[in-house]
mmCIF file of C-alpha atoms in Angstrom:
data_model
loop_
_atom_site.group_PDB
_atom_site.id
_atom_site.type_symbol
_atom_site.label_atom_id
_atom_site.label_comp_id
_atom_site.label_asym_id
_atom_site.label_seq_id
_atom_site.Cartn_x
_atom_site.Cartn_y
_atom_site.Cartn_z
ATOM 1 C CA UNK A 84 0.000 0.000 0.000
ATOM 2 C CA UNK A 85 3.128 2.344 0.806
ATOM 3 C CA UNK A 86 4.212 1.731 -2.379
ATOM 4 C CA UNK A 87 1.397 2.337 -4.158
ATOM 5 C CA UNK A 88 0.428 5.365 -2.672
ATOM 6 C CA UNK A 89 4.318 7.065 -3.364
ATOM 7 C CA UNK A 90 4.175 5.773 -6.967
ATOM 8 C CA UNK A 91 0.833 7.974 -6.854
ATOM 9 C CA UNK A 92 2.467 10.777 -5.289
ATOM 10 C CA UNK A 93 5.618 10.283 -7.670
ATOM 11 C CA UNK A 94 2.879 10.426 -10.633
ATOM 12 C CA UNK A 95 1.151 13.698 -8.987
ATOM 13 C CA UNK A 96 4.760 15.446 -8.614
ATOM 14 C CA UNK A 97 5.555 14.620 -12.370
ATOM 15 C CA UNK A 98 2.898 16.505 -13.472
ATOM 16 C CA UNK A 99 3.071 19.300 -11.200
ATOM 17 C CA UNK A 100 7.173 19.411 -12.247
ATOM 18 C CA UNK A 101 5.408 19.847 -15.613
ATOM 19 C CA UNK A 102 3.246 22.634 -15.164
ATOM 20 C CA UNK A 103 6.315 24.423 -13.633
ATOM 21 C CA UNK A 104 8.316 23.716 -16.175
ATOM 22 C CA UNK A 105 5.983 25.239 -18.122
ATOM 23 C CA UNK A 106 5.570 28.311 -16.135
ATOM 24 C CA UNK A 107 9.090 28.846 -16.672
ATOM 25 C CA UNK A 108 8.543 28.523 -20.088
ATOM 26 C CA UNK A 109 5.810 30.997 -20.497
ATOM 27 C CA UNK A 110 7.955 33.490 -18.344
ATOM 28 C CA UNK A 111 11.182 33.210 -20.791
ATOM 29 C CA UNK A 112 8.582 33.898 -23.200
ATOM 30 C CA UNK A 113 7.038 36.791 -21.622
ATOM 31 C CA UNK A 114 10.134 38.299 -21.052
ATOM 32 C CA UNK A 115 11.112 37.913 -24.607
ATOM 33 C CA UNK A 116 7.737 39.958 -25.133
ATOM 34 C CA UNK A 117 8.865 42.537 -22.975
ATOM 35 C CA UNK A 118 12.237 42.648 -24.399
ATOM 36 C CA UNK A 119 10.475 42.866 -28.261
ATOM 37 C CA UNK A 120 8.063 46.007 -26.997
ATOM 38 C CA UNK A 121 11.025 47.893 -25.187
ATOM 39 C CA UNK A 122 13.109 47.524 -28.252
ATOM 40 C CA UNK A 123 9.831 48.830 -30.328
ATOM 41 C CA UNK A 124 9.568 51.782 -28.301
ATOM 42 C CA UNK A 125 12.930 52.565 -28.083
ATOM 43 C CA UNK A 126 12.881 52.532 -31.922
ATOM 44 C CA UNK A 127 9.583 54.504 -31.967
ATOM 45 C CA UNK A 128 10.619 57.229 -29.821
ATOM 46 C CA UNK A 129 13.996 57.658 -31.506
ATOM 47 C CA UNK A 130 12.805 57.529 -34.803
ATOM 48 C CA UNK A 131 10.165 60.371 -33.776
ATOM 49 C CA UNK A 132 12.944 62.428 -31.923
ATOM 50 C CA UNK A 133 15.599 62.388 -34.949
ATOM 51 C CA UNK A 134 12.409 63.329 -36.771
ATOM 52 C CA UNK A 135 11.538 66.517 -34.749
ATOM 53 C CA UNK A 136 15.409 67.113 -34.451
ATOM 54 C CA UNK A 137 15.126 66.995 -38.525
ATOM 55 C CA UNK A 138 11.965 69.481 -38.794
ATOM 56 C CA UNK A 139 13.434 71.760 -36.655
ATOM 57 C CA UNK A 140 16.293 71.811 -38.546
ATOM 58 C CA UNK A 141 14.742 72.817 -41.713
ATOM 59 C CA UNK A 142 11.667 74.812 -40.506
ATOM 60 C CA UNK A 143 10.645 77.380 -42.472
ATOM 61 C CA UNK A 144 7.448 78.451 -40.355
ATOM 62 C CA UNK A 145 7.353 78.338 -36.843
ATOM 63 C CA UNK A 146 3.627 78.132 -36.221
ATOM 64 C CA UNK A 147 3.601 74.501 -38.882
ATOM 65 C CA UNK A 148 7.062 73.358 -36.859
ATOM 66 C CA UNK A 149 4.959 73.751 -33.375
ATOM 67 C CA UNK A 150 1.907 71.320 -35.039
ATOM 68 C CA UNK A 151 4.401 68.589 -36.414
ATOM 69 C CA UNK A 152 6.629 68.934 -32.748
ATOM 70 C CA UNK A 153 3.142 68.449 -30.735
ATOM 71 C CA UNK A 154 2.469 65.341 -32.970
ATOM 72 C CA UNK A 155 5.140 64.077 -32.357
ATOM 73 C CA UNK A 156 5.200 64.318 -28.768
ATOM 74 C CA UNK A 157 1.793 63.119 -28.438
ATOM 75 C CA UNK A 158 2.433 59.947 -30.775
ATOM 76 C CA UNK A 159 5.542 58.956 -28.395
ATOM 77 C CA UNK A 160 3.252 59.616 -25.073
ATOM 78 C CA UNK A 161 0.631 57.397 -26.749
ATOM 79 C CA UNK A 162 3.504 54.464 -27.538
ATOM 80 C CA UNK A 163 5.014 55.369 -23.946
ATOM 81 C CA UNK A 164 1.260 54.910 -22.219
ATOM 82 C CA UNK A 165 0.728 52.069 -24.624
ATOM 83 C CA UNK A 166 4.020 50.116 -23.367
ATOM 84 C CA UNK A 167 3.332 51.244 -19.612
ATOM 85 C CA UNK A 168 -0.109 49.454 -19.706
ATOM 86 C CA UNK A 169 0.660 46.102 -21.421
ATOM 87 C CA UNK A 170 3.857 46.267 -18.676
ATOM 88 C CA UNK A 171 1.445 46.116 -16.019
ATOM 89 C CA UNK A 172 -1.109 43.845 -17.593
ATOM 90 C CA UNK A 173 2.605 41.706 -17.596
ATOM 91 C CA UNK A 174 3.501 42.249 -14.339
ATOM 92 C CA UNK A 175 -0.240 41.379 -12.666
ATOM 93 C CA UNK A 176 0.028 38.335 -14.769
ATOM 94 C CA UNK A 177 3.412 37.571 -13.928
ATOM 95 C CA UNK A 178 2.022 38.394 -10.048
ATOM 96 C CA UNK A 179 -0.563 35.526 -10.371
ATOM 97 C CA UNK A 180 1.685 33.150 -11.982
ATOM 98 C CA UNK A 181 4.074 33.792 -9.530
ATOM 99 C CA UNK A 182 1.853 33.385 -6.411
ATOM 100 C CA UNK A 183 0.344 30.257 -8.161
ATOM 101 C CA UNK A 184 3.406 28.485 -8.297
ATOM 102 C CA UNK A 185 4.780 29.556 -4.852
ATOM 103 C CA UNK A 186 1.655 27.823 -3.733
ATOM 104 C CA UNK A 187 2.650 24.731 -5.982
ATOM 105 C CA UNK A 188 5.610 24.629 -4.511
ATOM 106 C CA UNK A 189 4.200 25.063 -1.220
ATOM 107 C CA UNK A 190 2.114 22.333 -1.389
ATOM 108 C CA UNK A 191 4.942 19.832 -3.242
ATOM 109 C CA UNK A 192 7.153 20.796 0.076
ATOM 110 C CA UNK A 193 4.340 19.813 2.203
ATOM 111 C CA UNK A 194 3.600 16.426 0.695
ATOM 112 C CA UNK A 195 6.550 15.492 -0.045
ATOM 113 C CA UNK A 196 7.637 15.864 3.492
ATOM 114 C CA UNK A 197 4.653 14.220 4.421
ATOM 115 C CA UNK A 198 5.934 11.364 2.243
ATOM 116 C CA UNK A 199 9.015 11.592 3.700
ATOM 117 C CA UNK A 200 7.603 10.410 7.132
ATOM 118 C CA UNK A 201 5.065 7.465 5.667
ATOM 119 C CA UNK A 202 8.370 6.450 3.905
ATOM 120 C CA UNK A 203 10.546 5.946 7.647
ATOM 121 C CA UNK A 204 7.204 4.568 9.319
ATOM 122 C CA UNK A 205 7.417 1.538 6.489
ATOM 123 C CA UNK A 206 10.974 1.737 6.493
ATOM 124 C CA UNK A 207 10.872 1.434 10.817
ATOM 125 C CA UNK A 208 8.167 -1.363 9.816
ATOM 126 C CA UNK A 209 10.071 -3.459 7.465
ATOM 127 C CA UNK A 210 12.474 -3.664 9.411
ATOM 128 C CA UNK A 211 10.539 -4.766 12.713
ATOM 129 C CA UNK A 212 9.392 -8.169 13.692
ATOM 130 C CA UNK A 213 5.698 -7.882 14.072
ATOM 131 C CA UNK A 214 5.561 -10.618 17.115
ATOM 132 C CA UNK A 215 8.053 -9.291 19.508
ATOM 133 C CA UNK A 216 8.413 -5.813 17.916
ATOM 134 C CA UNK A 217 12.428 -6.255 18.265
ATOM 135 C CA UNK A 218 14.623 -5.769 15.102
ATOM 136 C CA UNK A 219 14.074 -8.008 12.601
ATOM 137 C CA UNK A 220 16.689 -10.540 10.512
ATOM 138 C CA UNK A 221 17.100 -8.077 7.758
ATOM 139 C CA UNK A 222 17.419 -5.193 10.236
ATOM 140 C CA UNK A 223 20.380 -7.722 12.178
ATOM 141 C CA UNK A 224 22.567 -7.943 9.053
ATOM 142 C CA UNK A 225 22.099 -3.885 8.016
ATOM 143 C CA UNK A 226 23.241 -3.388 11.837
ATOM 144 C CA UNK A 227 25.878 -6.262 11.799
ATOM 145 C CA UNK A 228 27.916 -4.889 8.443
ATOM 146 C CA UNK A 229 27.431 -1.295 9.884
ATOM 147 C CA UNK A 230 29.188 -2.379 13.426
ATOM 148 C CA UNK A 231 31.684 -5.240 11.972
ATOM 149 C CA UNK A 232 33.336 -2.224 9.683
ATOM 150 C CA UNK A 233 33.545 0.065 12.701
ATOM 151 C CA UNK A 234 35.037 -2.634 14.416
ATOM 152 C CA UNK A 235 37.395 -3.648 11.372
ATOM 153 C CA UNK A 236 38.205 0.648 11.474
ATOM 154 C CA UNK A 237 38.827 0.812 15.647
ATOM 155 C CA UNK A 238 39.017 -2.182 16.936
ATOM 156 C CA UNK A 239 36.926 -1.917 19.945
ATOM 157 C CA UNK A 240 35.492 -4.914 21.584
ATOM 158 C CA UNK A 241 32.539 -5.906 19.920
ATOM 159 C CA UNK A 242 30.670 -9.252 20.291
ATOM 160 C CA UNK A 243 27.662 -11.934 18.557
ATOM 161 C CA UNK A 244 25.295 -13.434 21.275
ATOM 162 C CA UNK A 245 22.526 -15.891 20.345
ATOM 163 C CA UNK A 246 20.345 -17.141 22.570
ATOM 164 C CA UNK A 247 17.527 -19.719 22.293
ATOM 165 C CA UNK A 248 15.107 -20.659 24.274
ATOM 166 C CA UNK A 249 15.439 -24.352 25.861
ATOM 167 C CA UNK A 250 12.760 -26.903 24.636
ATOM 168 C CA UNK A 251 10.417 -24.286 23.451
ATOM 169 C CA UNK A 252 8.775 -26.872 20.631
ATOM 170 C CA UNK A 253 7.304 -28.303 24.189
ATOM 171 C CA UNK A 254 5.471 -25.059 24.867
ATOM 172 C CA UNK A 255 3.814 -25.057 21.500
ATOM 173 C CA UNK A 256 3.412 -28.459 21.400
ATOM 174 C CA UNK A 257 1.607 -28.735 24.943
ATOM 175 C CA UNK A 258 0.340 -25.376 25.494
ATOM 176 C CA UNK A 259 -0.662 -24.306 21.834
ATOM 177 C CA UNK A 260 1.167 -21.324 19.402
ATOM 178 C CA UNK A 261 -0.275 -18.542 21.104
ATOM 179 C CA UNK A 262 1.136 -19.331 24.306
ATOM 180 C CA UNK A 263 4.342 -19.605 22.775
ATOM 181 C CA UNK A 264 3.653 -16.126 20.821
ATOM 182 C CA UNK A 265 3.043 -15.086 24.382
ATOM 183 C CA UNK A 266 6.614 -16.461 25.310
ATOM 184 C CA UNK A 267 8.296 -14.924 22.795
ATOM 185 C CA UNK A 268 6.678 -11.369 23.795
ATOM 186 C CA UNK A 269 7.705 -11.769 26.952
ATOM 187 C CA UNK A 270 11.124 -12.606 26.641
ATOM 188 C CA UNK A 271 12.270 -10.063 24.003
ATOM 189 C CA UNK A 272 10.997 -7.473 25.793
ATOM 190 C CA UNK A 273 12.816 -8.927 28.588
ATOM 191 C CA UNK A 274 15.822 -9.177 26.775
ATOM 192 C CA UNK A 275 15.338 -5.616 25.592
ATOM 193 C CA UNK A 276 15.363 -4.457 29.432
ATOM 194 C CA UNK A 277 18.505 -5.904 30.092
ATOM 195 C CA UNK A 278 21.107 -4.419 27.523
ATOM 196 C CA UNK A 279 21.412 -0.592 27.156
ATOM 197 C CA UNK A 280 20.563 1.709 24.643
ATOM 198 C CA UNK A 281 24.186 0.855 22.513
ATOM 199 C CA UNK A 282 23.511 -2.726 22.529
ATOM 200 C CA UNK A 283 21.042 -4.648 19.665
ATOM 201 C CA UNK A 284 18.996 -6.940 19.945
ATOM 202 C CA UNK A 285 16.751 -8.550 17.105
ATOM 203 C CA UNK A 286 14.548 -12.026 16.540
ATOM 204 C CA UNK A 287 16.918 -14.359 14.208
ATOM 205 C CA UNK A 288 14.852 -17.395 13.495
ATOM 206 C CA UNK A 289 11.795 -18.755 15.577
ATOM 207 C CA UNK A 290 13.148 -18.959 19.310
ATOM 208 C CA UNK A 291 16.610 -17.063 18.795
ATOM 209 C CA UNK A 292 17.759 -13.701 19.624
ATOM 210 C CA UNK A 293 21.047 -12.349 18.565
ATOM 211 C CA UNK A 294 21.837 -9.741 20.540
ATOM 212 C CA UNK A 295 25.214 -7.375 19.239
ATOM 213 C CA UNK A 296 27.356 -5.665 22.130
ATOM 214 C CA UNK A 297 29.853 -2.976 20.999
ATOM 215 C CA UNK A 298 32.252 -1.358 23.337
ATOM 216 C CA UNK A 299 31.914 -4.359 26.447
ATOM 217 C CA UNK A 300 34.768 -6.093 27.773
ATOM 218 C CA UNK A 301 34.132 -9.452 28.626
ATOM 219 C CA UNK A 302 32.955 -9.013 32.076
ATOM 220 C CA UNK A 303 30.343 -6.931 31.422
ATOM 221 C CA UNK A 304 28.699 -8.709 28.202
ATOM 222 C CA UNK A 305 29.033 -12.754 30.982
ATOM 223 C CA UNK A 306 27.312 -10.042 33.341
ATOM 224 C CA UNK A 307 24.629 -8.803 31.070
ATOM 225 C CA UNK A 308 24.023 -12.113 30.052
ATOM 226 C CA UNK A 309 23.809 -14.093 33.202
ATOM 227 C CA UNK A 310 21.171 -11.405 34.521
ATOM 228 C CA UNK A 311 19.601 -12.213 31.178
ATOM 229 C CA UNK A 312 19.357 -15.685 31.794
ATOM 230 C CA UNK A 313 18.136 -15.133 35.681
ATOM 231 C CA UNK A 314 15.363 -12.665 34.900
ATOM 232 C CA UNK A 315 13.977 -15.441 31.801
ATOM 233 C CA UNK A 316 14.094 -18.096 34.473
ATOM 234 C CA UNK A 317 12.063 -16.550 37.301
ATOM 235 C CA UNK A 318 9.217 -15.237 34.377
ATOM 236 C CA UNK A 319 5.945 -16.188 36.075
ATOM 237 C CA UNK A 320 4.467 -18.426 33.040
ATOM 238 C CA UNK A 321 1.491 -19.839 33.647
ATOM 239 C CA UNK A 322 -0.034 -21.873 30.376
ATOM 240 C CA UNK A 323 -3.435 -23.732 31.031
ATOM 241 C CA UNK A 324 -3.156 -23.414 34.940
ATOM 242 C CA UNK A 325 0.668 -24.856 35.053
ATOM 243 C CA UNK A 326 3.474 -22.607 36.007
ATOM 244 C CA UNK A 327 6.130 -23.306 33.364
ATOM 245 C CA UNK A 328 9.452 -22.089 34.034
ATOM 246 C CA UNK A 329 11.182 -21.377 30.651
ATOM 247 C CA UNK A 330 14.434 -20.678 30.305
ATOM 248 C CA UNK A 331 17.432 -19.533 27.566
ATOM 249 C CA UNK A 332 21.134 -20.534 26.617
ATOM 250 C CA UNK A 333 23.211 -18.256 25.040
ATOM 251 C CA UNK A 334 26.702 -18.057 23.449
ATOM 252 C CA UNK A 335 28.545 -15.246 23.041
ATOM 253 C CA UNK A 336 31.313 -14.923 20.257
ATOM 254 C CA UNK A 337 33.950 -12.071 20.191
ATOM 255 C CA UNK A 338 34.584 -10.718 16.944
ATOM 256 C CA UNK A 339 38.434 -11.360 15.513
ATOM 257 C CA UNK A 340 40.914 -10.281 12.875
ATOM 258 C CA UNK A 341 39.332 -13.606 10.191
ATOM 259 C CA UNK A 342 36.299 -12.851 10.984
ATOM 260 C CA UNK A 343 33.615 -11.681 8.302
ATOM 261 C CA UNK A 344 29.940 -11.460 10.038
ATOM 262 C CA UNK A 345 28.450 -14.415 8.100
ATOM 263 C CA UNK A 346 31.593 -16.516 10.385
ATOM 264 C CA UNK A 347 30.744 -15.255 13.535
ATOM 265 C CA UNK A 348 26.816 -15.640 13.238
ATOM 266 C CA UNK A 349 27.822 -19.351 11.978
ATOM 267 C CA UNK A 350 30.744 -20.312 14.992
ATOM 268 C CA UNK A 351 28.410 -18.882 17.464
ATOM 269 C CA UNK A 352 25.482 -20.846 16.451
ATOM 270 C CA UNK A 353 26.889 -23.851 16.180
ATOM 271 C CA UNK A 354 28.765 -24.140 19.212
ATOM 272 C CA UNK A 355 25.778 -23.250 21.100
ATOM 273 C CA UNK A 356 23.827 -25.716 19.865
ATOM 274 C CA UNK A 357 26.366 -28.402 20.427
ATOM 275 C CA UNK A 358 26.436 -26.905 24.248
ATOM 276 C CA UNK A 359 22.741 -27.402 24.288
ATOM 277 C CA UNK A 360 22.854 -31.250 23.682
ATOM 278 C CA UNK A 361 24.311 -31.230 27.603
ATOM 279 C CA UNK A 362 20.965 -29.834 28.636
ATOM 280 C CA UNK A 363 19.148 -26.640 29.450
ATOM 281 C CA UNK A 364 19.999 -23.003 30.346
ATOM 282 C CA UNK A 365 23.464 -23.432 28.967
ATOM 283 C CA UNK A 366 26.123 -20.617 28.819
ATOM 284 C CA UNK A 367 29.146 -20.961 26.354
ATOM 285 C CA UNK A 368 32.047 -17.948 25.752
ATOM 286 C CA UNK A 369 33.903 -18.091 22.387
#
């Protein structure tokens, strides 16, 4: 529908670009105009000047030179008066045209900012996961690049963390897929309230999170992550009348020199899900 309605608004700027265009257009021409008319009276009243200059030259009767002189004048006042009023019916037009596409533009600026903003809402929205309202897996890898090259530029500590919930087939298998929609609600936002504002966090598959730390020594990210795993474990879950306790295992890979991101998402996942096979709420540091 986003798209739809910009490749209307796209459509409805074309033609608007047109009609300035054409505006323009008219004006060069207008101004040719009025470029043609004050060449014309230029002409006119020179021709009529050098003609009195002329007359009085070779007047022979003063009251005859006096009746040709007043002609004269009063055929250049006419031109002048003439080229005065078609100026102004040019200017009030020019006025109008003016004001008309001051208020195109006007209106372009408005909608296009307006666009602008619909554009980052579906941009924010692609880029969301619906369910838990975390980052999404294309919204991970934009986010991953962007940090691995500031990484590959600095060389501060940065670090991959996956974690997946233990056994959670069992809660849709037992409890139904909305209570594990419920789950995964939960625990992202849970997640999300344990990292700060400079760490990521996104939804990677069906029951992982990958979480990116920049900037955290080891310490703090086993800290972070530990209270992580604690807070998950003590969520009061209560499907069909039973409390289920669910809980997460997570492994966290530092980034190094060999490293390209597709390598790190890879080594972390798979030694956490050979860690997993020794049972539940596993923690594993790469």
């Amino acid at each position: 529908k986003g798209q739809k309605e910009f490749e209307l608004f796209l459509q409805n700027l074309d033609e608007r670009l047109e009609k300035l265009q054409g505006f323009l257009a008219e004006s060069k021409s207008q101004q040719l105009d009025w470029q043609g008319s004050s060449s014309d009276l230029d002409r006119q009243v020179r021709d009529h000047v050098q003609t009195i200059s002329q007359e009085v030259l070779e007047a022979g009767d003063i009251d005859q030179l006096k009746v040709s002189v007043t002609s004269h004048i009063e055929t250049i006042i006419s031109a002048m008066d003439r080229f005065v009023a078609d100026e102004d019916t040019r200017v009030e037009a020019m006025t109008k045209q003016m004001e008309a596409m001051q208020q195109r533009l006007q209106t372009m600026e408005q909608e296009a900012g307006e666009i602008r903003a619909r554009l980052q809402v579906e941009r924010v929205k692609a880029l969301t996961d619906i369910l838990t309202g975390l980052a999404n897996r294309e919204a991970y890898e934009e986010r991953l690049q962007m940090e691995f090259e500031r990484w590959q530029r600095y060389q501060q500590p940065a670090a991959i963390v996956v974690a997946d919930i233990d056994f959670f087939k069992r809660v849709n298998d037992e409890y139904g897929h909305l209570a594990g929609d419920k789950a995964l609600t939960i625990i992202a936002k849970t997640i999300e309230n344990q990292v700060t504002d400079t760490d990521f966090v996104a939804r990677f598959s069906g029951e992982e999170f990958l979480i990116l730390f920049t900037e955290t020594n080891k310490e703090e990210r086993e800290k972070k992550l530990k209270a992580i795993q604690l807070a998950i474990s003590k969520l009061p879950f209560k499907f069909k009348n039973d409390h289920v306790q669910v809980t997460v295992s997570v492994c966290s890979s530092e980034f190094t020199n060999s490293d390209i991101p597709e390598k790190v998402i890879k080594r972390t996942i798979d030694a956490l899900y050979k860690q997993k096979s020794k049972g539940k709420e596993q923690f594993i540091y790469l």
